[in-house]
Amino acid sequence: MDESTAPAIQIDELSRSFKGPQGRVKHALDKLSLCVGRGELVGLLGPNGAGKTSTAKILMTVLLPTSGQARILGHDVVREAQAARRVTGVILGGDAGLYARLSAVDNLLLFADLYGIPYREQKPRIRDLLDMVGLLGNERKRVESFSRGMKQRLHIARGLLHDPDVVILDEPSNGIDPVGARELRALIREQVRGGRSVLLTTHYMFEADELCDRVAVMRDGVKIAEGTPESLKKQTDGQVVLTVQVSGAGEGHVARLRALPGVRSVGLAERDGSQILDVHSGQETDVTAAVLAGLGGLPVLQVSKREPTLEDAYVSLISQDRT
């Protein structure tokens, strides 16, 4: 396939299986098909174990698929792994992939050699990247002294060092403070505006809503929905969300609420030290009284109603019965 006309990423019926306890076959990834167009940012959403990182690792050529095919700019990630790596930048989170006892600039010089970047081009390119990610002035400090946000900026510089056309971002904002995450999103948008194609794995819905042209929702290795953030939100048309701030709720309470007439899905999350129940129901049914009764006298701190968001659409999809 011609690199100049091929999609940025083309995934067809991709699977990754392994043997679990008692020899049972488990599917980390089950017949995933997905396309990322040129200059497009596509998000993979899903809970832990959904298959997001397995997909990213196969595209990074560090994990072999059991079946199916994945191509980056027309290069098969198994048969043409070296060519696929040449056009792909990988941006991870945390400490993986960085040498803590080296400075930022020494990390980048090391990777520039590994990428085969000509010596005379290395220092100007590294300086430009450090400037872009806001690390000039700290480039001689050891990475072990960096904050999480500074390490993430260095990851971005490293991933863009060889000027790739396709970038894979595997949960890049995980653990970063809100200011750092906002700066990171601005850098990602800048790369897409510059013509790069991006596959982003994340479990932060606001990040996907803000950045992605399209999103694919995964659960248990299977893609269960795909579309623009707006189209997924429209799947919740006709719904309202009752948000209940509560204390002491457990899975038994969630199960009781899910069984109530008119309730379509229920999500329970910890936010800012409080338990938040999001109860999705149809507009034709006011379930407030039934929900409060179903909580069985638990302390309720606040009750409110709102319109559905992408996070609500995601929770609704993930919470659907597995059939």
Tab-separated table of C-alpha atoms in Angstrom:
chain	number	residue	atom	x	y	z
A	1	MET	CA	0.000	0.000	0.000
A	2	ASP	CA	1.288	3.483	-0.910
A	3	GLU	CA	2.429	5.373	2.200
A	4	SER	CA	1.314	8.701	0.674
A	5	THR	CA	-2.330	7.643	0.271
A	6	ALA	CA	-2.824	5.076	3.046
A	7	PRO	CA	-4.818	5.943	6.181
A	8	ALA	CA	-2.730	6.952	9.183
A	9	ILE	CA	-3.842	3.811	11.037
A	10	GLN	CA	-5.898	0.930	9.655
A	11	ILE	CA	-6.915	-1.861	12.044
A	12	ASP	CA	-8.837	-4.878	10.709
A	13	GLU	CA	-10.260	-7.685	12.884
A	14	LEU	CA	-7.381	-7.361	15.360
A	15	SER	CA	-7.318	-9.872	18.227
A	16	ARG	CA	-4.987	-10.690	21.086
A	17	SER	CA	-5.680	-13.807	23.164
A	18	PHE	CA	-3.919	-15.532	26.023
A	19	LYS	CA	-4.494	-18.476	28.340
A	20	GLY	CA	-5.924	-17.567	31.697
A	21	PRO	CA	-6.529	-19.651	34.824
A	22	GLN	CA	-7.310	-23.339	34.192
A	23	GLY	CA	-6.226	-22.960	30.566
A	24	ARG	CA	-9.215	-20.877	29.525
A	25	VAL	CA	-8.650	-18.559	26.584
A	26	LYS	CA	-9.004	-14.868	27.425
A	27	HIS	CA	-9.384	-12.090	24.873
A	28	ALA	CA	-7.496	-8.890	25.663
A	29	LEU	CA	-8.631	-7.714	22.230
A	30	ASP	CA	-11.406	-9.258	20.164
A	31	LYS	CA	-11.717	-8.474	16.425
A	32	LEU	CA	-11.175	-4.727	16.680
A	33	SER	CA	-11.563	-2.732	13.473
A	34	LEU	CA	-10.761	0.990	13.442
A	35	CYS	CA	-9.435	3.610	11.030
A	36	VAL	CA	-7.603	6.858	11.839
A	37	GLY	CA	-7.546	9.247	8.895
A	38	ARG	CA	-4.801	11.684	7.976
A	39	GLY	CA	-4.777	14.677	10.329
A	40	GLU	CA	-7.413	13.061	12.560
A	41	LEU	CA	-7.397	12.549	16.323
A	42	VAL	CA	-9.243	9.407	17.390
A	43	GLY	CA	-9.723	8.384	21.013
A	44	LEU	CA	-9.947	4.888	22.479
A	45	LEU	CA	-12.085	5.002	25.614
A	46	GLY	CA	-12.731	2.280	28.119
A	47	PRO	CA	-12.168	1.087	31.691
A	48	ASN	CA	-9.039	-0.752	32.802
A	49	GLY	CA	-8.831	-4.066	30.959
A	50	ALA	CA	-10.876	-2.829	28.012
A	51	GLY	CA	-8.081	-3.451	25.489
A	52	LYS	CA	-6.834	0.114	24.963
A	53	THR	CA	-3.228	-0.505	25.961
A	54	SER	CA	-3.108	-3.852	24.136
A	55	THR	CA	-4.133	-2.018	20.968
A	56	ALA	CA	-1.499	0.665	21.550
A	57	LYS	CA	1.232	-1.928	22.208
A	58	ILE	CA	0.438	-3.797	18.997
A	59	LEU	CA	0.661	-0.532	17.054
A	60	MET	CA	3.950	0.221	18.827
A	61	THR	CA	5.233	-3.190	17.570
A	62	VAL	CA	5.993	-4.404	21.109
A	63	LEU	CA	3.103	-6.909	21.225
A	64	LEU	CA	2.140	-9.415	18.537
A	65	PRO	CA	-1.528	-9.883	17.649
A	66	THR	CA	-3.063	-13.344	17.698
A	67	SER	CA	-4.948	-12.602	14.484
A	68	GLY	CA	-6.022	-9.719	12.293
A	69	GLN	CA	-3.947	-6.913	10.856
A	70	ALA	CA	-2.829	-3.401	11.730
A	71	ARG	CA	-1.103	-0.950	9.397
A	72	ILE	CA	0.460	2.449	10.001
A	73	LEU	CA	0.659	4.541	6.828
A	74	GLY	CA	0.325	1.277	4.922
A	75	HIS	CA	3.095	-0.557	6.806
A	76	ASP	CA	2.079	-3.817	8.470
A	77	VAL	CA	3.127	-3.593	12.137
A	78	VAL	CA	4.210	-7.258	12.154
A	79	ARG	CA	5.800	-7.822	8.730
A	80	GLU	CA	7.108	-4.253	8.323
A	81	ALA	CA	7.739	-3.339	11.958
A	82	GLN	CA	10.818	-1.225	11.292
A	83	ALA	CA	9.050	0.869	8.645
A	84	ALA	CA	6.036	1.295	10.948
A	85	ARG	CA	8.271	2.476	13.811
A	86	ARG	CA	9.982	4.961	11.504
A	87	VAL	CA	6.751	6.906	10.941
A	88	THR	CA	5.303	6.515	14.457
A	89	GLY	CA	5.914	8.528	17.605
A	90	VAL	CA	5.026	6.967	20.955
A	91	ILE	CA	4.184	9.094	23.989
A	92	LEU	CA	3.638	7.226	27.249
A	93	GLY	CA	2.983	8.352	30.801
A	94	GLY	CA	5.070	8.090	33.957
A	95	ASP	CA	8.739	7.112	34.179
A	96	ALA	CA	8.802	4.358	31.546
A	97	GLY	CA	11.067	5.158	28.629
A	98	LEU	CA	13.137	7.839	30.364
A	99	TYR	CA	16.544	7.544	32.034
A	100	ALA	CA	16.149	9.145	35.448
A	101	ARG	CA	19.840	9.779	36.135
A	102	LEU	CA	20.394	11.547	32.812
A	103	SER	CA	19.449	15.138	32.099
A	104	ALA	CA	16.603	15.992	29.761
A	105	VAL	CA	18.962	16.968	26.949
A	106	ASP	CA	21.090	13.834	27.413
A	107	ASN	CA	17.942	11.687	27.233
A	108	LEU	CA	17.046	13.302	23.926
A	109	LEU	CA	20.599	13.036	22.549
A	110	LEU	CA	20.570	9.316	23.370
A	111	PHE	CA	17.275	8.763	21.567
A	112	ALA	CA	18.379	10.933	18.644
A	113	ASP	CA	21.268	8.498	18.115
A	114	LEU	CA	18.894	5.533	18.362
A	115	TYR	CA	16.563	7.122	15.798
A	116	GLY	CA	19.499	7.680	13.450
A	117	ILE	CA	19.087	11.458	13.333
A	118	PRO	CA	22.177	13.031	11.725
A	119	TYR	CA	24.529	14.524	14.321
A	120	ARG	CA	24.430	18.057	12.909
A	121	GLU	CA	20.610	18.092	13.166
A	122	GLN	CA	20.354	16.762	16.709
A	123	LYS	CA	21.077	19.803	18.877
A	124	PRO	CA	18.947	22.319	16.898
A	125	ARG	CA	16.026	19.888	16.817
A	126	ILE	CA	16.322	19.093	20.524
A	127	ARG	CA	16.449	22.773	21.415
A	128	ASP	CA	13.311	23.463	19.347
A	129	LEU	CA	11.442	20.599	21.014
A	130	LEU	CA	12.500	21.607	24.527
A	131	ASP	CA	11.308	25.119	23.760
A	132	MET	CA	7.999	23.797	22.433
A	133	VAL	CA	7.308	21.736	25.570
A	134	GLY	CA	8.497	24.451	27.967
A	135	LEU	CA	11.603	22.742	29.351
A	136	LEU	CA	14.264	25.214	28.251
A	137	GLY	CA	16.081	26.287	31.390
A	138	ASN	CA	15.656	22.832	32.914
A	139	GLU	CA	17.295	20.811	30.159
A	140	ARG	CA	20.490	20.154	32.180
A	141	LYS	CA	18.663	18.888	35.265
A	142	ARG	CA	18.407	15.174	35.954
A	143	VAL	CA	15.046	13.681	35.074
A	144	GLU	CA	14.792	12.163	38.565
A	145	SER	CA	14.310	15.721	39.870
A	146	PHE	CA	11.435	16.456	37.475
A	147	SER	CA	7.791	16.668	38.487
A	148	ARG	CA	5.324	14.323	36.812
A	149	GLY	CA	4.204	17.091	34.476
A	150	MET	CA	7.794	17.901	33.450
A	151	LYS	CA	8.449	14.221	32.732
A	152	GLN	CA	5.357	14.136	30.563
A	153	ARG	CA	6.600	17.140	28.579
A	154	LEU	CA	9.889	15.329	28.049
A	155	HIS	CA	7.957	12.263	26.850
A	156	ILE	CA	6.310	14.471	24.240
A	157	ALA	CA	9.664	15.841	23.064
A	158	ARG	CA	11.067	12.319	22.861
A	159	GLY	CA	8.057	11.039	20.927
A	160	LEU	CA	8.341	13.837	18.361
A	161	LEU	CA	12.122	13.726	18.061
A	162	HIS	CA	12.181	11.901	14.695
A	163	ASP	CA	9.326	14.036	13.289
A	164	PRO	CA	6.743	11.230	12.976
A	165	ASP	CA	3.545	11.548	10.934
A	166	VAL	CA	1.547	9.368	13.350
A	167	VAL	CA	1.540	9.693	17.147
A	168	ILE	CA	0.237	7.186	19.690
A	169	LEU	CA	-0.597	8.667	23.093
A	170	ASP	CA	-1.240	6.043	25.759
A	171	GLU	CA	-3.037	7.748	28.689
A	172	PRO	CA	-0.589	10.686	28.615
A	173	SER	CA	-2.329	12.823	31.253
A	174	ASN	CA	-2.699	10.069	33.856
A	175	GLY	CA	-1.620	11.474	37.227
A	176	ILE	CA	-0.860	14.991	35.998
A	177	ASP	CA	-2.238	18.001	37.859
A	178	PRO	CA	-5.036	20.019	36.165
A	179	VAL	CA	-2.731	22.814	34.972
A	180	GLY	CA	-0.260	20.354	33.472
A	181	ALA	CA	-3.076	18.380	31.844
A	182	ARG	CA	-4.446	21.555	30.242
A	183	GLU	CA	-1.003	22.415	28.868
A	184	LEU	CA	-0.663	18.858	27.565
A	185	ARG	CA	-3.995	19.081	25.729
A	186	ALA	CA	-2.867	22.339	24.122
A	187	LEU	CA	0.298	20.612	22.874
A	188	ILE	CA	-1.740	17.726	21.454
A	189	ARG	CA	-4.056	20.126	19.605
A	190	GLU	CA	-1.018	21.911	18.196
A	191	GLN	CA	0.328	18.636	16.781
A	192	VAL	CA	-2.962	17.834	15.051
A	193	ARG	CA	-3.169	21.346	13.609
A	194	GLY	CA	0.335	20.763	12.255
A	195	GLY	CA	-0.946	17.769	10.275
A	196	ARG	CA	-0.066	14.843	12.508
A	197	SER	CA	-2.494	11.974	13.046
A	198	VAL	CA	-3.077	10.884	16.635
A	199	LEU	CA	-4.501	7.847	18.408
A	200	LEU	CA	-5.233	8.703	22.039
A	201	THR	CA	-6.071	6.148	24.726
A	202	THR	CA	-7.678	7.696	27.779
A	203	HIS	CA	-10.270	7.184	30.484
A	204	TYR	CA	-10.781	10.928	30.984
A	205	MET	CA	-14.023	11.777	29.208
A	206	PHE	CA	-13.568	15.548	29.307
A	207	GLU	CA	-10.195	15.073	27.575
A	208	ALA	CA	-11.763	12.987	24.818
A	209	ASP	CA	-14.663	15.421	24.434
A	210	GLU	CA	-12.304	18.379	24.082
A	211	LEU	CA	-9.733	16.789	21.753
A	212	CYS	CA	-11.154	13.961	19.668
A	213	ASP	CA	-12.670	14.058	16.195
A	214	ARG	CA	-14.042	10.554	16.823
A	215	VAL	CA	-14.021	8.135	19.731
A	216	ALA	CA	-14.338	4.374	20.001
A	217	VAL	CA	-15.648	2.926	23.255
A	218	MET	CA	-14.220	-0.448	24.299
A	219	ARG	CA	-15.248	-2.985	26.907
A	220	ASP	CA	-13.687	-6.396	27.573
A	221	GLY	CA	-11.609	-6.164	24.390
A	222	VAL	CA	-14.583	-5.386	22.162
A	223	LYS	CA	-15.502	-2.106	20.482
A	224	ILE	CA	-19.083	-1.403	21.550
A	225	ALA	CA	-19.588	2.060	20.038
A	226	GLU	CA	-17.898	4.537	17.695
A	227	GLY	CA	-18.654	8.064	16.540
A	228	THR	CA	-18.019	11.727	17.183
A	229	PRO	CA	-18.399	12.909	20.784
A	230	GLU	CA	-21.575	14.728	19.738
A	231	SER	CA	-23.087	11.649	18.079
A	232	LEU	CA	-22.471	9.564	21.187
A	233	LYS	CA	-24.080	12.236	23.350
A	234	LYS	CA	-27.134	12.105	21.091
A	235	GLN	CA	-27.566	8.464	22.038
A	236	THR	CA	-28.644	9.821	25.416
A	237	ASP	CA	-31.300	12.121	23.876
A	238	GLY	CA	-34.507	11.839	25.835
A	239	GLN	CA	-32.601	11.094	29.030
A	240	VAL	CA	-31.973	13.097	32.155
A	241	VAL	CA	-29.302	12.459	34.759
A	242	LEU	CA	-30.159	12.547	38.442
A	243	THR	CA	-26.944	13.234	40.384
A	244	VAL	CA	-26.989	12.215	44.036
A	245	GLN	CA	-24.146	13.000	46.424
A	246	VAL	CA	-24.294	10.270	49.036
A	247	SER	CA	-22.277	8.537	51.740
A	248	GLY	CA	-21.906	4.789	52.279
A	249	ALA	CA	-23.281	3.510	48.955
A	250	GLY	CA	-22.153	0.085	47.748
A	251	GLU	CA	-22.744	-2.268	44.841
A	252	GLY	CA	-25.923	-3.543	46.494
A	253	HIS	CA	-27.433	-0.054	46.417
A	254	VAL	CA	-26.375	0.367	42.760
A	255	ALA	CA	-28.005	-2.958	41.844
A	256	ARG	CA	-31.276	-1.941	43.527
A	257	LEU	CA	-31.339	1.375	41.695
A	258	ARG	CA	-30.659	-0.273	38.341
A	259	ALA	CA	-33.709	-2.481	38.873
A	260	LEU	CA	-36.070	0.490	39.385
A	261	PRO	CA	-38.704	1.161	36.673
A	262	GLY	CA	-37.583	3.952	34.347
A	263	VAL	CA	-33.893	3.726	35.285
A	264	ARG	CA	-31.643	3.024	32.295
A	265	SER	CA	-28.216	2.953	33.940
A	266	VAL	CA	-26.477	3.867	37.198
A	267	GLY	CA	-22.868	4.914	37.793
A	268	LEU	CA	-21.104	5.241	41.149
A	269	ALA	CA	-17.865	7.238	41.392
A	270	GLU	CA	-15.648	8.991	43.917
A	271	ARG	CA	-15.248	12.706	43.188
A	272	ASP	CA	-13.426	15.130	45.446
A	273	GLY	CA	-13.774	12.792	48.414
A	274	SER	CA	-17.514	12.226	47.949
A	275	GLN	CA	-19.604	9.432	46.475
A	276	ILE	CA	-21.577	10.501	43.407
A	277	LEU	CA	-24.414	8.450	41.948
A	278	ASP	CA	-25.407	9.294	38.372
A	279	VAL	CA	-28.818	7.799	37.609
A	280	HIS	CA	-29.923	7.896	33.958
A	281	SER	CA	-33.641	7.813	33.255
A	282	GLY	CA	-36.104	8.807	30.553
A	283	GLN	CA	-37.534	12.311	30.583
A	284	GLU	CA	-41.011	10.857	30.869
A	285	THR	CA	-40.327	9.405	34.336
A	286	ASP	CA	-39.264	11.262	37.459
A	287	VAL	CA	-37.322	8.652	39.433
A	288	THR	CA	-36.151	10.975	42.224
A	289	ALA	CA	-38.433	9.639	44.947
A	290	ALA	CA	-37.831	6.007	43.978
A	291	VAL	CA	-34.039	6.508	43.948
A	292	LEU	CA	-34.019	8.130	47.388
A	293	ALA	CA	-36.179	5.321	48.744
A	294	GLY	CA	-33.869	2.748	47.112
A	295	LEU	CA	-30.895	4.155	49.006
A	296	GLY	CA	-32.473	2.815	52.193
A	297	GLY	CA	-31.824	5.787	54.451
A	298	LEU	CA	-28.200	6.466	53.453
A	299	PRO	CA	-27.086	10.059	54.156
A	300	VAL	CA	-27.875	12.143	51.051
A	301	LEU	CA	-25.933	15.401	50.815
A	302	GLN	CA	-27.216	16.826	47.548
A	303	VAL	CA	-29.603	15.987	44.685
A	304	SER	CA	-29.643	17.672	41.267
A	305	LYS	CA	-30.627	17.087	37.640
A	306	ARG	CA	-28.632	17.901	34.497
A	307	GLU	CA	-28.308	17.201	30.780
A	308	PRO	CA	-26.172	14.215	29.695
A	309	THR	CA	-22.460	14.656	28.851
A	310	LEU	CA	-20.012	12.434	26.950
A	311	GLU	CA	-19.134	10.858	30.291
A	312	ASP	CA	-22.799	10.028	30.795
A	313	ALA	CA	-22.996	8.479	27.329
A	314	TYR	CA	-19.859	6.467	28.100
A	315	VAL	CA	-21.196	5.242	31.472
A	316	SER	CA	-24.478	4.286	29.821
A	317	LEU	CA	-22.666	2.262	27.147
A	318	ILE	CA	-20.290	0.568	29.583
A	319	SER	CA	-23.130	-0.249	31.985
A	320	GLN	CA	-25.307	-1.973	29.391
A	321	ASP	CA	-25.951	-5.648	29.977
A	322	ARG	CA	-23.269	-7.917	28.470
A	323	THR	CA	-25.070	-10.161	26.058
